XYZ file of C-alpha atoms in Angstrom:
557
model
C 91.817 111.780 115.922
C 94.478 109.702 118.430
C 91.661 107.643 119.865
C 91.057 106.496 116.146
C 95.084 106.023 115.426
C 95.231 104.355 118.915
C 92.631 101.929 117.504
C 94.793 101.245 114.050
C 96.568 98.305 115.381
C 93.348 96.736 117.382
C 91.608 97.372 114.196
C 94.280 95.651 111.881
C 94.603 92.884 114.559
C 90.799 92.179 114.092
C 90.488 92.351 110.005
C 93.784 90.154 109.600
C 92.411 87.793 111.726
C 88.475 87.769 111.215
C 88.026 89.522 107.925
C 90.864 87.790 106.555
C 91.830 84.992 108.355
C 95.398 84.730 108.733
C 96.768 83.125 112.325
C 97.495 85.158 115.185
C 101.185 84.216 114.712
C 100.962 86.047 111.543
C 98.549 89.162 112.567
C 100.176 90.078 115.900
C 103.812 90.540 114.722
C 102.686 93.082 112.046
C 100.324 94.606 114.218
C 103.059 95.189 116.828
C 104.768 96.793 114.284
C 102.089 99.086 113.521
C 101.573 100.121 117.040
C 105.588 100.453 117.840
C 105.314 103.024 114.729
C 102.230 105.040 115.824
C 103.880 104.972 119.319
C 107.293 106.933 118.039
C 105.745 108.954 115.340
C 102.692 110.128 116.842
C 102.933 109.500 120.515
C 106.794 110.775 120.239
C 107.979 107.850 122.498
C 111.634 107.652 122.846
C 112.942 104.303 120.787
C 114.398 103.474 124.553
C 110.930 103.314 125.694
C 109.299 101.670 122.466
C 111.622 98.992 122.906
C 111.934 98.038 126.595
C 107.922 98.199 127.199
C 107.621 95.769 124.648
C 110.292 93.712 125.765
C 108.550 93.791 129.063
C 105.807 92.609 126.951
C 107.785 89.339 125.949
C 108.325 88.778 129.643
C 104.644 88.874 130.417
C 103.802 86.610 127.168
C 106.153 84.070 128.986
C 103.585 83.945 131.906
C 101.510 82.781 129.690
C 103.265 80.348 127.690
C 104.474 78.704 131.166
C 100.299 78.027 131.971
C 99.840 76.775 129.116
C 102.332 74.426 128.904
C 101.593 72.978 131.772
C 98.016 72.318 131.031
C 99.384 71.138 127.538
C 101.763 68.636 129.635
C 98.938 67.423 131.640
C 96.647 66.273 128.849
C 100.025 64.370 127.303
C 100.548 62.713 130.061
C 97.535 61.768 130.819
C 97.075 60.560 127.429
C 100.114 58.544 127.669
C 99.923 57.189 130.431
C 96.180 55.747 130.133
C 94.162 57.721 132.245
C 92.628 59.901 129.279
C 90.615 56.945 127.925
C 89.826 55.803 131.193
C 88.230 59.883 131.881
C 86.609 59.724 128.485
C 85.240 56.256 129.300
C 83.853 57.705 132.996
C 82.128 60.662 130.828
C 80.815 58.516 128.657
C 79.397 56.861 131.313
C 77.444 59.470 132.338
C 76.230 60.748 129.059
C 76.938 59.938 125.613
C 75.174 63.410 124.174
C 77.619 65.676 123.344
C 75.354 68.530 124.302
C 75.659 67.222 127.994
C 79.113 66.637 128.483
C 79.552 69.964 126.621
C 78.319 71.624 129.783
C 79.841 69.076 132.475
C 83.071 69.844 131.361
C 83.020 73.268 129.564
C 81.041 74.841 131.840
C 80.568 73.110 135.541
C 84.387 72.060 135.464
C 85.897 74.885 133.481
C 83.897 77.329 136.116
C 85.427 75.277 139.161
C 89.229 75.603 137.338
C 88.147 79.434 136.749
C 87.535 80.014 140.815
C 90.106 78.332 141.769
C 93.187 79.450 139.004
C 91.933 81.799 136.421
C 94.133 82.974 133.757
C 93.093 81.706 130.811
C 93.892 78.075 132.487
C 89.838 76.371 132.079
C 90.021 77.040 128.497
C 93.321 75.486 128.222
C 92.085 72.359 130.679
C 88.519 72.038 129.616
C 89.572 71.749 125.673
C 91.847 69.294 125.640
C 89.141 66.889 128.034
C 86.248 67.841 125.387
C 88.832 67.008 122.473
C 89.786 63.627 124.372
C 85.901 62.836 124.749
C 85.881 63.364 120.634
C 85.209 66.948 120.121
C 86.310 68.214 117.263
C 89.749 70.807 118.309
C 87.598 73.957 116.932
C 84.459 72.812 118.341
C 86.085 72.057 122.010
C 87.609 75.407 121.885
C 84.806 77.237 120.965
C 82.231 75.954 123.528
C 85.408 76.296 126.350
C 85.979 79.975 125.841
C 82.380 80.545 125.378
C 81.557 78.943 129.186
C 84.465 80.695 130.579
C 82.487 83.513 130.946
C 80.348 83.814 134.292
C 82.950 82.902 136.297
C 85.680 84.766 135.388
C 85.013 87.625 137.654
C 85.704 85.513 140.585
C 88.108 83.990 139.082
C 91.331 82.850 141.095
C 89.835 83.713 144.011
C 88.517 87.118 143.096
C 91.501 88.536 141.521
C 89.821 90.348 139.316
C 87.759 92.215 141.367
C 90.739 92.811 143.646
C 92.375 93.967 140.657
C 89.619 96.910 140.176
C 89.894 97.689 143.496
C 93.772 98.126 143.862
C 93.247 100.863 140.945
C 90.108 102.650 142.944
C 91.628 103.345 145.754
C 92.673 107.289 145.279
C 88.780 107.439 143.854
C 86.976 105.872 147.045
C 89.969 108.201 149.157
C 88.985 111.136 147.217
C 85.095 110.392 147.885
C 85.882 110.308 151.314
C 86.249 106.670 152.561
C 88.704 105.002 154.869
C 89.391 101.627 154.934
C 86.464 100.155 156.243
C 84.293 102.021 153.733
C 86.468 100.836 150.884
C 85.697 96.839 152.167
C 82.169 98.073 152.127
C 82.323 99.249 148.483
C 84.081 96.249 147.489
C 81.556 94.192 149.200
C 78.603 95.876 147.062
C 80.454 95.626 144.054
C 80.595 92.282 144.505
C 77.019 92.159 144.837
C 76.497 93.895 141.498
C 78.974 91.832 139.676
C 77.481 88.845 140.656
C 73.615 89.222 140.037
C 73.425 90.830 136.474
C 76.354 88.023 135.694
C 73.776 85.335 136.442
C 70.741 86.532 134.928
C 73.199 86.326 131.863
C 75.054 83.446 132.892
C 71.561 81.137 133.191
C 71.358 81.164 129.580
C 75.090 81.066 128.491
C 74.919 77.236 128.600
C 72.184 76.928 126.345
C 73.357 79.342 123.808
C 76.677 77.596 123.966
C 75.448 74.257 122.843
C 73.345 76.171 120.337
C 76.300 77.788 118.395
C 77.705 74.171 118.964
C 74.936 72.257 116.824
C 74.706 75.322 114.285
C 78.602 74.923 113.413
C 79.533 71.300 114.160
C 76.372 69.245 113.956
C 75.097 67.364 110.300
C 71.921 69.448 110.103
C 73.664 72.767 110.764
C 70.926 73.689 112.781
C 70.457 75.647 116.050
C 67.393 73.211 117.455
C 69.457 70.227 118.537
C 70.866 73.080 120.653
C 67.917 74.221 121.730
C 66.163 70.887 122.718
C 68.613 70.530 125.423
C 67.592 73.817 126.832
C 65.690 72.230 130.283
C 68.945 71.008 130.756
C 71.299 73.816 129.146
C 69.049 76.138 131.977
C 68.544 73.876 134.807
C 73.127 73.783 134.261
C 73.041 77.451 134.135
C 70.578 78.003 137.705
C 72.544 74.874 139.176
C 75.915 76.968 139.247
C 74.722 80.648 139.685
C 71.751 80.478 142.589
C 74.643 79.429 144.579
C 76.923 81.790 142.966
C 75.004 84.637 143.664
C 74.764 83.365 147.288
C 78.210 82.952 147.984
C 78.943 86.426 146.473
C 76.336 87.988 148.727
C 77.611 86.478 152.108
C 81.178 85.883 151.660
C 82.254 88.503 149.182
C 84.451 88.052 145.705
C 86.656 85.385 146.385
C 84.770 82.361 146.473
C 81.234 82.791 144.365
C 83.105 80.931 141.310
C 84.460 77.716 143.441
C 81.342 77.641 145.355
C 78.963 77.647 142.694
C 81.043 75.252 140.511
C 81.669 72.616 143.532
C 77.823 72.683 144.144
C 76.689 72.773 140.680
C 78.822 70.105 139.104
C 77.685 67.192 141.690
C 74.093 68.615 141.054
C 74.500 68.590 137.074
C 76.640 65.175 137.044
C 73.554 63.820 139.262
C 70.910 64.831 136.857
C 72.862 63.714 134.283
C 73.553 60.666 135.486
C 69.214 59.957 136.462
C 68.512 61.787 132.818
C 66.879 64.405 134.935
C 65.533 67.561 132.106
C 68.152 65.704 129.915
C 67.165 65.046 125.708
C 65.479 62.938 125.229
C 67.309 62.144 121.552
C 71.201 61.711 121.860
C 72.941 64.180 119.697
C 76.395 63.709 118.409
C 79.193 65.242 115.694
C 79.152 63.988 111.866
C 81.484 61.187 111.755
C 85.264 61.771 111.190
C 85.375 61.491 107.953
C 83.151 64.355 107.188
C 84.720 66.769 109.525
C 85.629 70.362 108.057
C 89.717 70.403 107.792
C 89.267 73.148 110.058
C 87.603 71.437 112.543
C 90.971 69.088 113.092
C 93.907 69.550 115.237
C 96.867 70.154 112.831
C 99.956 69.403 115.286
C 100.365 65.611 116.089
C 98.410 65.563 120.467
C 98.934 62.305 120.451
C 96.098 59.162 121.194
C 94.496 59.106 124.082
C 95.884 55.756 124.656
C 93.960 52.642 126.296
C 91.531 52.641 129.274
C 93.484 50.102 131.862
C 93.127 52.148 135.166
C 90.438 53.273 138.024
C 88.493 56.164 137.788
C 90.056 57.580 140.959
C 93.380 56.594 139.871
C 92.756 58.670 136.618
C 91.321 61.484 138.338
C 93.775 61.601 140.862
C 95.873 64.185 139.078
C 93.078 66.875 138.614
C 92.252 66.584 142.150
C 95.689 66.951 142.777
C 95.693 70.676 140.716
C 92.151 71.571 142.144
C 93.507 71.176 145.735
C 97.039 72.299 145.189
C 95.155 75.433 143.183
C 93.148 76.239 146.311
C 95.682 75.715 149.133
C 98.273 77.867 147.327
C 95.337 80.551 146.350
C 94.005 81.257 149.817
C 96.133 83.625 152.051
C 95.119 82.417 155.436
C 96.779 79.112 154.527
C 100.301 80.978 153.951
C 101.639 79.102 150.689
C 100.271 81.648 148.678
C 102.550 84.339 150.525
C 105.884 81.954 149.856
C 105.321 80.661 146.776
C 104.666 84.268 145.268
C 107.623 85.511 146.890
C 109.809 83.496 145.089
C 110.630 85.484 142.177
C 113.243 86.282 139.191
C 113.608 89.925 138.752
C 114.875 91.659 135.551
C 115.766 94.726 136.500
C 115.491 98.391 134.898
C 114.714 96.631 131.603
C 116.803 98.388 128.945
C 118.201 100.947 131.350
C 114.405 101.897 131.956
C 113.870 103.048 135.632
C 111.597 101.007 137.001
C 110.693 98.802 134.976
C 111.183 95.143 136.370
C 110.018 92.419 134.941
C 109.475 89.465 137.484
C 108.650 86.097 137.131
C 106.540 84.514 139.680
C 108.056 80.933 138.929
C 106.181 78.362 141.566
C 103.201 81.019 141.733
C 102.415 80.442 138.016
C 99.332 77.685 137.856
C 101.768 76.371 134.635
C 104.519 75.357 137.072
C 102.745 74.776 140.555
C 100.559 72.634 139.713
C 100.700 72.210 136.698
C 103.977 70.875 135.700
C 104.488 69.574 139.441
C 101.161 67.394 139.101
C 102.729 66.211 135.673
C 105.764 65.029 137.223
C 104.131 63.486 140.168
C 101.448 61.399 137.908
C 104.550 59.944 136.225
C 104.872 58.055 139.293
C 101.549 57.170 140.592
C 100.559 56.062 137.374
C 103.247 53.896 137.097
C 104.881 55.626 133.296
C 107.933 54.311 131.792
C 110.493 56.364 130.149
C 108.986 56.080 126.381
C 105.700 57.655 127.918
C 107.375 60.416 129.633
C 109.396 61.396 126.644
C 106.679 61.392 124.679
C 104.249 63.460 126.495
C 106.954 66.272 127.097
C 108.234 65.845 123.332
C 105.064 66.869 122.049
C 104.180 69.422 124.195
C 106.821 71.212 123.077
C 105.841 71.045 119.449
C 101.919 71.743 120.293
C 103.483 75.074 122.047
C 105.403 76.673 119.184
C 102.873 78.075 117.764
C 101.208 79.946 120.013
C 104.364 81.385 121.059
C 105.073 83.847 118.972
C 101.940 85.430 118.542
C 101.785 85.368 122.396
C 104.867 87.279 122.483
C 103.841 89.547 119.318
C 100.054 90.396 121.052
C 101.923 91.131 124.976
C 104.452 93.153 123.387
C 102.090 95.567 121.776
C 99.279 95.299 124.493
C 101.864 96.596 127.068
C 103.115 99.363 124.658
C 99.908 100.764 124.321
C 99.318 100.547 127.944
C 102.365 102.610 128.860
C 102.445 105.185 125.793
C 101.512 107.692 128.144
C 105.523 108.130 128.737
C 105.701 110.409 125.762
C 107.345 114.034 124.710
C 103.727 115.213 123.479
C 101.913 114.930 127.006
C 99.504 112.505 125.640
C 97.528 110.040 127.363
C 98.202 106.299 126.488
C 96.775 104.905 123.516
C 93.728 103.048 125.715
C 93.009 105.809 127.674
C 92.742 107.524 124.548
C 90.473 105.216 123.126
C 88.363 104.745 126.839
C 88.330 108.686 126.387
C 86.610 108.568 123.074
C 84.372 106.237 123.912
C 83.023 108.414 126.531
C 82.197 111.317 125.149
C 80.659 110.016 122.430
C 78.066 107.805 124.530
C 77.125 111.052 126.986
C 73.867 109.035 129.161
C 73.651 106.101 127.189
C 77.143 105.237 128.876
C 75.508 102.537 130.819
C 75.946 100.543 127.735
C 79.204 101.118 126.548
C 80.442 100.725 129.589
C 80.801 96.787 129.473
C 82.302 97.621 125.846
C 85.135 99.175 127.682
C 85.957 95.941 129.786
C 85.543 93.605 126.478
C 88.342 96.271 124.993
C 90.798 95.793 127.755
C 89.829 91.989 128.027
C 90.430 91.813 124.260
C 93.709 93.517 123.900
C 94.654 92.254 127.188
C 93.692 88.687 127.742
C 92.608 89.233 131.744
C 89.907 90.581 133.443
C 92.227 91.625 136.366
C 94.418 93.574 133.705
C 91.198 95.109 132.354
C 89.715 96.481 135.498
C 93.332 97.844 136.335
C 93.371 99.688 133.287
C 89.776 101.004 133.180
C 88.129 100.652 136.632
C 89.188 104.055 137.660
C 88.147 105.831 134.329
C 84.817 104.253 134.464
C 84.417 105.408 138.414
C 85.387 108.978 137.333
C 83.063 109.044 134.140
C 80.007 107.904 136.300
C 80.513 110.564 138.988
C 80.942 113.317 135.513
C 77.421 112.052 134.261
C 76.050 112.141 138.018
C 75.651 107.718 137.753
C 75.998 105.473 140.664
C 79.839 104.818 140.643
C 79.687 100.829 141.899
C 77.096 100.266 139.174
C 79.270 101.499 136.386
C 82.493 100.133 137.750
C 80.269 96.640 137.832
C 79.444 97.083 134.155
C 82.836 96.801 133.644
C 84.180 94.086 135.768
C 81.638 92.405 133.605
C 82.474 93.253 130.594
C 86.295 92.075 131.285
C 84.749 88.705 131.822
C 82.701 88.525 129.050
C 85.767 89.727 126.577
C 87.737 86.527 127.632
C 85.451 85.048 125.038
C 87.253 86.753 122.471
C 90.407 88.234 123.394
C 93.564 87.221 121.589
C 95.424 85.976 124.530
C 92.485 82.873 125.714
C 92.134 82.257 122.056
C 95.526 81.932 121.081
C 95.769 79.717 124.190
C 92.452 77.770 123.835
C 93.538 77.025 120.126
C 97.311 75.883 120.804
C 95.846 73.363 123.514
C 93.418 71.269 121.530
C 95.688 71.563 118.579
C 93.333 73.815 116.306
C 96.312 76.798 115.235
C 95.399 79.034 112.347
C 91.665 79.380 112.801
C 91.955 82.181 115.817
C 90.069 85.170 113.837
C 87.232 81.766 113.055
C 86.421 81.372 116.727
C 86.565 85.346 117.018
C 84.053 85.985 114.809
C 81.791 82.688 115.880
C 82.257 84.224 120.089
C 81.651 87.759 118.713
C 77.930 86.905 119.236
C 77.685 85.596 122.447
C 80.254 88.545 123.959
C 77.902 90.716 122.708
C 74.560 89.248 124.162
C 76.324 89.220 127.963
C 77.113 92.559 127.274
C 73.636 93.864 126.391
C 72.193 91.311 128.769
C 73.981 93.019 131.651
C 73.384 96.831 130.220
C 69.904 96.205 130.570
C 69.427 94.729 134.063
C 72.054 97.809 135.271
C 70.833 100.122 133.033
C 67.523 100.285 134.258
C 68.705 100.406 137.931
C 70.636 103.421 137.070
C 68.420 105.683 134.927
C 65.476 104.367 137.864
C 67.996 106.524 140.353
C 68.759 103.441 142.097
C 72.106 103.462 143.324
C 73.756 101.256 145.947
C 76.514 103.245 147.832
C 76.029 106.972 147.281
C 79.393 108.820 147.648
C 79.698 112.515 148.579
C 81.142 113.915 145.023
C 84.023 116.146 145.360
């Protein structure tokens, strides 16, 4: 009975925005509402409590809202200044199908942006360059959220698996293990992330492009998707052979940036020699026959006129991807400063404890982000009409998603802390997580992943959902006598795959490209792929675990 009331506002959240269709500006709020009820009522919360977790909430949405303004400011002033059309002109160059610059960009440069930042920040990068290329806003977003899948695990140089770990570490001390044996479990979950995520990943690519011709394309019609698939596949290998390697020598930080840096000069080669490439170039219905849906419906601006080198243009992406990895690597030391540099809200509503802190250069939206932006004023030469222009409208493009960014954290971070309650309850998600448990027994293997996609969904992070589940997934394997690392892989996994659809990325993904209003659209169309990974990955794990295969036996206690 509270696992099911827990659910109530996930479950209004979804039927507002898929059944019905309303924006996530106009969903979250009431669903916030919902959950701030359910949380005094039934969970007995003190008002005190209800309140300052989600205010805490609001701080967290502005984490958010900071990336994505930045990536918002970058495609304006890019556009303005000219280096947009010069970009578009370079992809064009090395492939007019929209099918194969779908994957260039979505999914070979989103999944290098992924390693290197994470956060919901390839979405927000990889849509706007699809949109400037002449992808419809919808479309762009779609494909974007749909690639930022595989990677995400490794994303920001492993963070998410990091995150899982951080939250196992009274488990793996309980089993037994110092500190050298926890490395070694991290190392083989690494392992186990990374293989079932690339027997899935291989064909993400092609189903991508698939959903892409079935929703955007004249004929409406999955086989223009499909006759790219020696391509769509020979993509999907390109990025996860190496992937895989990476993951299995090096461990969780750098599987993502490897395989992206290696794939993307192999893809952009193949492309560029129409290696496994269509042989018939497939594009969108003209304008004029575009779905209002489709459209942006905030003012992004033109992407201006091509009158600069292709370095010059590029020059401010290779500015973020090398800014993202020096600042992201500890060894360096930048990471260390710039994440010290903080502004702390205390004791939030007299709460003890809880501190909300913003991270202000660590943030990809500020550093580098909004640095890049201000540098590329310069280099490419901008006068003041262009500058005010770009920032002008990347203020309107970011209204929107604000408040149902602030609407979705606040409840997401009630739930997660409704366990401070006068009835002794557990929070709402572990409530939920519980449920879920006992009602798969030994077919947990594939609900597991389900659990990840839940946290992921409510969420918007894979690091978040690991936090929040890793441990109850560790302790529910060693109950039903599984192999713990398998299980806890399952739902690193999962996480990823939930970015797909989780209200955070999709909110984000939306705001970028200019497409507000059609959030529960995309959820629904992503629903499908989300699930495939899911099963995809249950399978390959599933039969390694009922086989009695397991990886790093711990003595249960």
């Amino acid at each position: 009975m509270y696992a099911f009331i827990a659910f109530l506002p996930i479950l209004l959240t979804v039927v507002l925005m898929v059944a019905f269709n309303w924006p996530a500006k106009r969903a979250l709020p009431l669903s916030w509402l919902v959950s701030a009820v359910i949380a005094l009522t039934v969970w007995q919360m003190d008002f005190q409590h209800v309140m300052g977790y989600s205010v805490f909430g609001l701080g967290k949405a502005l984490d958010v809202l900071i990336i994505i303004f930045g990536a918002i400011l970058i495609l304006n002033t890019l556009k303005q200044s000219g280096a947009m059309a010069t970009i578009n002109n370079g992809f064009m160059g090395i492939s007019k199908d929209r099918r194969v610059q779908a994957i260039i960009v979505g999914w070979m440069f989103g999944a290098f942006i992924e390693g290197a930042a994470g956060f919901g920040t390839p979405a927000a990068l990889a849509g706007p360059l699809l949109v400037g290329l002449g992808f419809p806003p919808l479309a762009a977003a779609m494909v974007a959220l749909i690639f930022n899948s595989t990677p995400v695990s490794f994303g920001a140089v492993g963070t998410p698996v990091n995150g899982a770990m951080s939250t196992l570490a009274g488990n793996l001390s309980n089993a037994g293990l110092d500190a050298a044996g926890v490395e070694s479990f991290k190392l083989v979950l690494t392992k186990w992330v990374s293989l079932p995520h690339a027997i899935a990943g291989v064909f993400i690519p092609l189903l991508g492009l698939c959903l892409l011709t079935k929703f955007f394309g004249e004929e409406k019609s999955i086989k223009p998707g499909l006759a790219a698939a020696p391509f769509a596949i020979f993509a999907g290998l390109a990025f996860t052979i190496p992937y895989v390697i990476t993951a299995w020598t090096l461990g969780p930080e750098f599987p993502s940036l490897v395989g992206a840096l290696i794939g993307l000069i192999i893809v952009v080669l193949a492309a560029k020699n129409n290696f496994l490439t269509p042989k018939d170039e497939w594009d969108f219905p003209n304008k004029d026959k575009w779905e209002d849906d489709w459209k942006s419906v905030v003012e992004t601006g033109s992407t201006g006129e091509a009158k600069m080198s292709l370095f010059k243009a590029w020059t401010p992406y290779i500015l973020i991807a090398l800014i993202l990895v020096v600042t992201r690597i500890d060894a360096i030391g930048l990471k260390g400063l710039l994440s010290a540099q903080t502004i702390t809200v205390p004791n939030i509503l007299g709460i003890e404890g809880l501190n909300y802190s913003l991270q202000y250069l660590y943030l990809p939206g500020t550093v580098p982000f909004i640095l890049v932006a201000l540098i590329t004023h310069v280099i490419h030469g901008m006068n003041g009409e262009q500058i005010r222009t770009a920032w002008t409208n990347t203020f309107k493009q970011i209204t929107g998603a604000a408040i149902a960014l602030f609407a979705g954290v606040a409840m997401v971070q009630l739930m997660l802390n409704s366990h401070v309650n006068a009835g002794g309850l557990d929070s709402m998600m572990t409530a939920m997580a519980k449920a879920a448990a006992g009602i798969a027994g030994n077919s947990f293997p594939f609900f597991a992943p389900f659990i990840g996609v839940l946290g992921a969904f409510m969420s918007g992070s894979n690091t978040v959902s690991n936090i929040l589940f890793a441990s109850f997934q560790f302790e529910t394997a060693a109950i039903l006598n599984m192999p713990e690392v398998l299980i806890v892989a399952l739902q690193v996994i999962g996480g990823a795959a939930g970015n797909m659809i989780c209200v955070n990325n999709v909110v984000a993904a939306c705001a970028t490209v200019g497409a507000m209003g059609v959030e529960g659209k995309l959820i629904r169309r992503n629903f499908f792929p989300c699930i495939f990974y899911c099963v995809v990955v249950a399978i390959v794990l599933g039969a390694l675990i009922y086989s009695g295969f397991n990886p790093f036996p711990l003595t249960r206690v």
